[in-house]
């Protein structure tokens, strides 16, 4: 059983456009993470989110990126002005608890973002 | 800099053979995760190793953790084609809010 779903599964956009990627947990998880994976490369942490606040963000997560929970359930990642190098798979992950007590992170199916 | 290093990065093997993937890490984490990823798919959790000496087995896969050596191994016994995938190890980052990932081992098992 998937813990989390993501929409869309594939997003194609023009460079400079804004995109919003959505993550929908099956149950009411409090702890969310976004990762990205450029094709064939390693998984990179972007940001973690807890109790409606960013817990931590990586160097990749610059001012072009933002996250929020607009309706208390969905969890979104927004890229304001996409660049070619933003093309990647974006994964949402959840845990039941945070940090060293958090345990396994369960990943959504991912959104493939293609920037032209 | 926190590092997680896997080797080999690519492995092609015949069905029925045994092999081991190694994961070295530089953090002080006492937990280590193994994930599997099929091409174009998401990351599927395989094992969570919670302490030094932990060993877990599922089918033909067995994972172990030596926190003193900062080393985990994923052993494949009598490989079958269905195990072909990319395997990632990951550890908790020092800040507790992220996972630090290895580069992945792409495993191809030939019939």
Tab-separated table of C-alpha atoms in Angstrom:
chain	number	residue	atom	x	y	z
A	1	UNK	CA	0.000	0.000	0.000
A	2	UNK	CA	1.462	3.356	-0.997
A	3	UNK	CA	1.893	5.804	1.825
A	4	UNK	CA	1.863	8.819	-0.445
A	5	UNK	CA	0.831	9.767	-3.962
A	6	UNK	CA	2.186	12.518	-6.164
A	7	UNK	CA	0.731	14.551	-9.003
A	8	UNK	CA	1.359	15.033	-11.799
A	9	UNK	CA	3.361	11.996	-12.770
A	10	UNK	CA	5.022	13.971	-15.550
A	11	UNK	CA	5.251	17.724	-16.025
A	12	UNK	CA	6.679	19.391	-19.099
A	13	UNK	CA	7.271	23.118	-18.889
A	14	UNK	CA	9.097	25.908	-20.597
A	15	UNK	CA	12.142	27.459	-18.994
A	16	UNK	CA	11.165	30.360	-16.771
A	17	UNK	CA	7.701	29.031	-16.016
A	18	UNK	CA	6.416	28.200	-12.557
A	19	UNK	CA	5.530	24.638	-11.621
A	20	UNK	CA	3.788	23.190	-8.603
A	21	UNK	CA	4.339	19.592	-7.656
A	22	UNK	CA	1.903	17.973	-5.255
A	23	UNK	CA	2.260	15.290	-2.643
A	24	UNK	CA	-0.778	13.727	-1.022
A	25	UNK	CA	-0.256	11.501	2.004
A	26	UNK	CA	-2.597	8.582	2.505
A	27	UNK	CA	-2.923	9.371	6.185
A	28	UNK	CA	-2.174	12.372	8.291
A	29	UNK	CA	1.579	12.356	8.370
A	30	UNK	CA	3.251	15.345	9.918
A	31	UNK	CA	6.733	14.955	8.482
A	32	UNK	CA	7.437	15.553	4.815
A	33	UNK	CA	10.516	15.600	2.674
A	34	UNK	CA	11.279	16.515	-0.897
A	35	UNK	CA	14.133	14.935	-2.799
A	36	UNK	CA	15.189	15.156	-6.395
A	37	UNK	CA	17.042	12.755	-8.614
A	38	UNK	CA	18.579	13.858	-11.857
A	39	UNK	CA	18.342	11.038	-14.349
A	40	UNK	CA	20.788	8.262	-13.499
A	41	UNK	CA	22.261	10.120	-10.568
A	42	UNK	CA	22.051	10.023	-6.805
A	43	UNK	CA	19.144	11.143	-4.704
A	44	UNK	CA	19.528	14.679	-3.347
A	45	UNK	CA	17.772	16.125	-0.332
A	46	UNK	CA	15.901	19.375	-0.910
A	47	UNK	CA	13.859	20.196	2.166
A	48	UNK	CA	12.111	18.756	5.190
A	49	UNK	CA	8.855	20.128	6.559
A	50	UNK	CA	7.262	19.667	9.953
A	51	UNK	CA	4.289	21.267	11.600
A	52	UNK	CA	3.872	23.739	8.761
A	53	UNK	CA	7.462	24.889	8.903
A	54	UNK	CA	10.657	24.093	7.081
A	55	UNK	CA	12.900	22.019	9.345
A	56	UNK	CA	15.914	21.999	7.123
A	57	UNK	CA	16.827	22.802	3.559
A	58	UNK	CA	19.794	22.023	1.388
A	59	UNK	CA	21.907	24.322	-0.735
A	60	UNK	CA	19.854	23.257	-3.732
A	61	UNK	CA	16.723	24.684	-2.148
A	62	UNK	CA	17.315	28.317	-3.047
A	63	UNK	CA	14.904	31.205	-3.410
A	64	UNK	CA	13.386	29.641	-6.526
A	65	UNK	CA	11.885	26.891	-4.374
A	66	UNK	CA	9.130	27.000	-1.787
A	67	UNK	CA	6.991	24.477	0.057
A	68	UNK	CA	3.644	24.693	1.793
A	69	UNK	CA	0.606	22.763	2.927
A	70	UNK	CA	-2.142	24.834	1.349
A	71	UNK	CA	-5.077	22.884	2.760
A	72	UNK	CA	-3.598	20.979	5.674
A	73	UNK	CA	-3.256	17.735	3.749
A	74	UNK	CA	-1.544	18.267	0.417
A	75	UNK	CA	2.100	19.203	0.462
A	76	UNK	CA	3.415	21.214	-2.470
A	77	UNK	CA	6.782	22.082	-3.923
A	78	UNK	CA	6.840	25.188	-6.079
A	79	UNK	CA	9.601	26.154	-8.444
A	80	UNK	CA	9.072	29.771	-9.383
A	81	UNK	CA	11.167	30.151	-12.513
A	82	UNK	CA	12.308	26.817	-13.838
A	83	UNK	CA	15.735	26.285	-15.331
A	84	UNK	CA	16.934	23.539	-17.626
A	85	UNK	CA	18.906	22.019	-14.785
A	86	UNK	CA	15.726	21.596	-12.740
A	87	UNK	CA	14.794	18.694	-14.998
A	88	UNK	CA	14.714	15.673	-12.697
A	89	UNK	CA	12.504	13.276	-10.809
A	90	UNK	CA	11.080	14.881	-7.694
A	91	UNK	CA	10.136	12.579	-4.869
A	92	UNK	CA	8.032	13.337	-1.853
A	93	UNK	CA	8.692	11.223	1.228
A	94	UNK	CA	7.008	10.926	4.582
A	95	UNK	CA	7.776	9.492	7.956
A	96	UNK	CA	5.612	8.921	10.962
A	97	UNK	CA	8.062	10.683	13.248
A	98	UNK	CA	10.932	13.058	12.745
A	99	UNK	CA	14.651	12.994	12.959
A	100	UNK	CA	16.488	10.102	14.556
A	101	UNK	CA	13.211	8.635	15.743
A	102	UNK	CA	11.692	9.007	12.326
A	103	UNK	CA	12.651	5.674	10.900
A	104	UNK	CA	12.031	4.728	7.330
A	105	UNK	CA	11.107	7.391	4.851
A	106	UNK	CA	8.410	6.217	2.466
A	107	UNK	CA	8.634	7.624	-1.004
A	108	UNK	CA	5.927	8.617	-3.418
A	109	UNK	CA	5.999	7.536	-7.049
A	110	UNK	CA	7.665	10.764	-8.105
A	111	UNK	CA	7.012	13.522	-10.601
A	112	UNK	CA	9.198	13.682	-13.666
A	113	UNK	CA	9.841	17.343	-14.452
A	114	UNK	CA	11.096	18.188	-17.905
A	115	UNK	CA	12.138	21.788	-18.551
A	116	UNK	CA	12.489	22.741	-22.219
B	1	UNK	CA	31.517	16.730	4.386
B	2	UNK	CA	29.181	13.845	5.002
B	3	UNK	CA	29.774	11.026	2.568
B	4	UNK	CA	28.164	7.742	1.723
B	5	UNK	CA	30.112	5.637	-0.720
B	6	UNK	CA	28.860	2.526	-2.413
B	7	UNK	CA	30.803	0.005	-4.379
B	8	UNK	CA	30.621	-1.278	-6.880
B	9	UNK	CA	28.574	1.284	-8.761
B	10	UNK	CA	27.763	-1.209	-11.473
B	11	UNK	CA	27.526	-4.950	-11.227
B	12	UNK	CA	26.615	-7.457	-13.900
B	13	UNK	CA	26.285	-11.023	-12.752
B	14	UNK	CA	24.824	-14.338	-13.744
B	15	UNK	CA	21.801	-15.882	-12.146
B	16	UNK	CA	22.629	-18.233	-9.329
B	17	UNK	CA	25.752	-16.366	-8.212
B	18	UNK	CA	26.385	-14.651	-4.895
B	19	UNK	CA	27.652	-11.128	-4.493
B	20	UNK	CA	27.989	-8.323	-1.975
B	21	UNK	CA	27.429	-4.592	-2.287
B	22	UNK	CA	29.325	-2.380	0.155
B	23	UNK	CA	28.270	0.895	1.713
B	24	UNK	CA	30.767	3.024	3.650
B	25	UNK	CA	29.712	6.197	5.391
B	26	UNK	CA	31.410	9.028	7.217
B	27	UNK	CA	28.664	10.101	9.629
B	28	UNK	CA	28.163	8.948	13.187
B	29	UNK	CA	24.748	7.579	12.311
B	30	UNK	CA	23.790	4.329	13.957
B	31	UNK	CA	21.052	3.663	11.442
B	32	UNK	CA	21.313	2.721	7.845
B	33	UNK	CA	18.725	2.212	5.151
B	34	UNK	CA	18.697	0.185	1.982
B	35	UNK	CA	16.388	1.060	-0.864
B	36	UNK	CA	15.686	-0.476	-4.221
B	37	UNK	CA	14.831	1.485	-7.346
B	38	UNK	CA	13.596	-0.004	-10.611
B	39	UNK	CA	14.169	2.069	-13.772
B	40	UNK	CA	11.863	5.065	-13.854
B	41	UNK	CA	10.265	4.085	-10.564
B	42	UNK	CA	10.247	5.256	-6.999
B	43	UNK	CA	12.426	4.176	-4.097
B	44	UNK	CA	11.256	1.126	-2.224
B	45	UNK	CA	12.432	0.549	1.313
B	46	UNK	CA	14.181	-2.791	1.768
B	47	UNK	CA	15.840	-2.695	5.173
B	48	UNK	CA	16.358	-0.432	8.135
B	49	UNK	CA	19.357	-1.390	10.242
B	50	UNK	CA	19.043	0.177	13.659
B	51	UNK	CA	22.159	-0.756	15.571
B	52	UNK	CA	25.636	-2.173	15.438
B	53	UNK	CA	25.611	-5.802	14.422
B	54	UNK	CA	22.097	-5.652	13.023
B	55	UNK	CA	21.361	-8.217	10.368
B	56	UNK	CA	18.178	-8.447	8.356
B	57	UNK	CA	17.159	-10.864	5.649
B	58	UNK	CA	14.395	-10.876	3.103
B	59	UNK	CA	14.419	-13.616	0.547
B	60	UNK	CA	17.740	-13.651	-1.268
B	61	UNK	CA	18.878	-10.340	0.221
B	62	UNK	CA	20.649	-9.953	3.523
B	63	UNK	CA	21.865	-6.666	4.982
B	64	UNK	CA	24.209	-6.091	7.888
B	65	UNK	CA	25.598	-3.096	9.731
B	66	UNK	CA	28.916	-2.503	11.493
B	67	UNK	CA	28.727	0.965	13.009
B	68	UNK	CA	32.285	0.828	14.308
B	69	UNK	CA	33.626	0.303	10.818
B	70	UNK	CA	30.880	2.523	9.378
B	71	UNK	CA	30.124	-0.187	6.905
B	72	UNK	CA	27.019	-1.933	5.707
B	73	UNK	CA	26.780	-4.796	3.285
B	74	UNK	CA	23.954	-6.038	1.120
B	75	UNK	CA	24.513	-9.661	0.209
B	76	UNK	CA	22.737	-11.331	-2.655
B	77	UNK	CA	22.421	-15.077	-2.565
B	78	UNK	CA	21.743	-17.155	-5.682
B	79	UNK	CA	20.740	-14.116	-7.684
B	80	UNK	CA	17.667	-14.164	-9.889
B	81	UNK	CA	16.773	-11.843	-12.748
B	82	UNK	CA	14.000	-10.132	-10.732
B	83	UNK	CA	16.609	-8.633	-8.425
B	84	UNK	CA	17.937	-6.473	-11.246
B	85	UNK	CA	17.603	-2.870	-10.036
B	86	UNK	CA	19.603	-0.031	-8.559
B	87	UNK	CA	20.260	-0.375	-4.843
B	88	UNK	CA	20.880	2.660	-2.664
B	89	UNK	CA	22.099	2.899	0.881
B	90	UNK	CA	21.410	5.966	2.985
B	91	UNK	CA	22.129	7.197	6.496
B	92	UNK	CA	20.674	9.871	8.733
B	93	UNK	CA	22.340	13.222	8.283
B	94	UNK	CA	23.884	14.894	11.315
B	95	UNK	CA	20.970	17.300	11.526
B	96	UNK	CA	18.414	14.504	11.751
B	97	UNK	CA	16.182	15.954	9.089
B	98	UNK	CA	17.492	14.352	5.950
B	99	UNK	CA	18.958	11.202	4.520
B	100	UNK	CA	22.416	11.182	2.987
B	101	UNK	CA	22.507	8.883	-0.009
B	102	UNK	CA	25.054	6.739	-1.720
B	103	UNK	CA	25.396	6.947	-5.495
B	104	UNK	CA	23.617	3.641	-5.978
B	105	UNK	CA	24.699	0.270	-7.309
B	106	UNK	CA	23.155	-0.713	-10.598
B	107	UNK	CA	22.741	-4.450	-10.545
B	108	UNK	CA	22.072	-6.414	-13.713
B	109	UNK	CA	21.430	-10.111	-13.374
B	110	UNK	CA	21.584	-12.053	-16.570
B	111	UNK	CA	19.475	-15.182	-17.046
